[in-house]
CSV table of C-alpha atoms in Angstrom, one decimal:
chain,number,residue,atom,x,y,z
A,16,MET,CA,0.2,0.0,0.3
A,17,ASP,CA,1.1,3.5,-0.9
A,18,PHE,CA,0.9,5.5,2.4
A,19,VAL,CA,2.2,8.3,0.7
A,20,ALA,CA,-0.7,9.0,-1.7
A,21,LEU,CA,-3.1,7.9,1.1
A,22,ARG,CA,-1.9,10.4,3.4
A,23,ARG,CA,-1.9,13.2,0.8
A,24,LYS,CA,-5.7,12.3,-0.4
A,25,HIS,CA,-6.5,12.3,2.9
A,26,ILE,CA,-5.4,16.0,3.3
A,27,ALA,CA,-6.5,16.8,0.0
A,28,TRP,CA,-10.2,15.3,1.5
A,29,ASN,CA,-9.7,17.2,4.7
A,30,ILE,CA,-9.1,20.5,3.0
A,31,SER,CA,-12.1,19.8,0.9
A,32,GLN,CA,-14.2,19.7,3.6
A,33,ASN,CA,-14.0,23.6,4.4
A,34,PRO,CA,-11.8,25.0,1.6
A,35,SER,CA,-10.2,28.5,2.0
A,36,SER,CA,-8.5,30.4,-1.0
A,37,ILE,CA,-5.7,32.3,0.7
A,38,VAL,CA,-3.1,34.7,-0.8
A,39,ILE,CA,0.1,35.0,1.7
A,40,HIS,CA,2.2,37.8,1.8
A,41,ARG,CA,5.8,37.6,2.8
A,42,GLU,CA,8.5,40.0,4.5
A,43,GLY,CA,11.6,38.8,4.8
A,44,LYS,CA,15.4,39.6,5.1
A,45,ARG,CA,18.1,38.9,2.4
A,46,ARG,CA,21.6,39.2,3.2
A,47,LYS,CA,23.0,42.0,0.5
A,48,GLY,CA,26.7,42.9,1.1
A,49,GLY,CA,27.1,43.6,4.6
A,50,GLY,CA,23.7,44.1,5.8
A,51,TYR,CA,20.0,42.8,5.0
A,52,GLU,CA,17.4,44.3,2.3
A,53,GLU,CA,13.8,43.7,3.4
A,54,ILE,CA,12.1,41.8,0.5
A,55,LYS,CA,8.2,42.0,0.3
A,56,THR,CA,6.3,39.3,-2.0
A,57,GLU,CA,2.9,38.6,-2.8
A,58,LEU,CA,2.5,34.8,-3.5
A,59,LEU,CA,-0.2,33.0,-5.4
A,60,PRO,CA,-3.4,31.9,-4.1
A,61,VAL,CA,-3.3,28.5,-2.2
A,62,THR,CA,-6.2,26.6,-1.0
A,63,VAL,CA,-5.9,25.4,2.6
A,64,ARG,CA,-8.7,24.7,5.7
A,65,ILE,CA,-8.2,26.7,8.5
A,66,PHE,CA,-9.4,25.9,11.6
A,67,ILE,CA,-9.1,26.5,15.6
A,68,GLY,CA,-6.5,24.4,16.8
A,69,GLY,CA,-7.0,21.6,19.8
A,70,ASN,CA,-4.2,23.3,22.1
A,71,ALA,CA,-5.9,26.5,22.9
A,72,GLN,CA,-5.7,27.6,26.6
A,73,SER,CA,-8.4,30.0,26.9
A,74,PRO,CA,-7.9,32.9,27.6
A,75,GLN,CA,-3.8,33.5,26.9
A,76,VAL,CA,-2.5,37.0,27.8
A,77,ASP,CA,0.6,38.3,25.9
A,78,SER,CA,2.2,40.9,27.6
A,79,GLY,CA,4.5,43.0,25.5
A,80,THR,CA,6.6,46.0,26.1
A,81,ILE,CA,3.6,47.9,24.3
A,82,GLY,CA,0.8,46.7,26.1
A,83,THR,CA,-1.3,43.4,26.9
A,84,VAL,CA,-3.2,41.4,24.2
A,85,GLN,CA,-5.4,38.9,25.1
A,86,ILE,CA,-5.8,35.7,22.6
A,87,ASP,CA,-9.0,33.9,22.7
A,88,LYS,CA,-8.3,31.3,20.3
A,89,ALA,CA,-5.2,29.6,18.8
A,90,TYR,CA,-6.0,28.9,14.8
A,91,SER,CA,-4.2,26.4,12.8
A,92,LEU,CA,-4.3,25.8,9.0
A,93,LEU,CA,-3.5,22.5,6.6
A,94,ALA,CA,-2.4,22.3,3.4
A,95,ASP,CA,-0.9,20.2,0.8
A,96,GLU,CA,2.8,19.2,0.2
A,97,TYR,CA,2.9,22.0,-2.8
A,98,ALA,CA,1.9,25.3,-0.3
A,99,ASP,CA,4.8,27.8,0.3
A,100,ILE,CA,4.3,28.6,3.8
A,101,GLN,CA,7.1,29.7,6.2
A,102,ALA,CA,7.7,31.1,9.7
A,103,GLY,CA,11.0,32.0,11.2
A,104,THR,CA,13.1,34.9,12.7
A,105,GLU,CA,13.7,36.0,8.8
A,106,VAL,CA,10.5,35.6,7.2
A,107,THR,CA,6.8,36.5,8.1
A,108,ASP,CA,3.8,35.6,6.2
A,109,THR,CA,0.6,36.7,6.5
A,110,PHE,CA,-3.0,36.5,4.9
A,111,SER,CA,-6.2,37.8,5.1
A,112,HIS,CA,-9.3,35.6,5.4
A,113,LEU,CA,-13.1,36.6,6.4
A,114,GLY,CA,-12.0,39.9,7.4
A,115,ASP,CA,-9.4,38.9,9.7
A,116,THR,CA,-5.4,39.1,9.4
A,117,PHE,CA,-3.2,36.1,10.4
A,118,LYS,CA,0.6,35.6,11.2
A,119,VAL,CA,1.6,32.1,10.8
A,120,LEU,CA,3.6,31.4,13.5
A,121,GLN,CA,5.0,27.7,13.1
A,122,VAL,CA,4.8,25.5,10.4
A,123,MET,CA,5.5,21.8,10.7
A,124,PRO,CA,5.4,19.3,7.7
A,125,HIS,CA,3.5,16.0,7.5
A,126,VAL,CA,6.2,13.5,6.9
A,127,ILE,CA,6.0,9.6,5.5
A,128,ASN,CA,8.9,7.7,4.5
A,129,ASN,CA,10.7,10.9,4.4
A,130,ILE,CA,8.2,12.4,1.8
A,131,ILE,CA,6.5,15.9,2.9
A,132,VAL,CA,2.6,14.9,2.1
A,133,GLY,CA,1.4,18.4,3.4
A,134,TYR,CA,1.7,20.9,6.1
A,135,LYS,CA,0.3,22.4,9.4
A,136,ALA,CA,0.7,25.9,10.9
A,137,ASP,CA,-0.1,27.5,13.7
A,138,LEU,CA,-1.5,30.7,13.3
A,139,GLU,CA,-2.1,33.9,15.4
A,140,ARG,CA,-4.9,36.3,14.6
A,141,VAL,CA,-3.7,39.9,14.2
A,142,LYS,CA,-6.6,42.0,13.3
């Protein structure tokens, strides 16, 4: 049995149950000379499934230097193996969906037999 194809089929079916088309806006840094150059890119639309994550603690409070934010829900995203979604210290992906803006916090690949079959991403609603 081809577990890679089976898992890709499962991910595609799961996405198709509540699909959302999003356009990712990527901001990042690239080495240029002795410093960094800011890069802003808009990627092609991708179809994903956005859902409320199971690890949500209600409510979470984030106290920063400028103020305090209460986070009511933890959102996640499921994407197929072709999605270009990134998160890290040198790249920030954001997108809008149904009037809200989301930031990608972490991307975890789903791997079967050393082959990526999809991605799960943790999100933060920023607006």
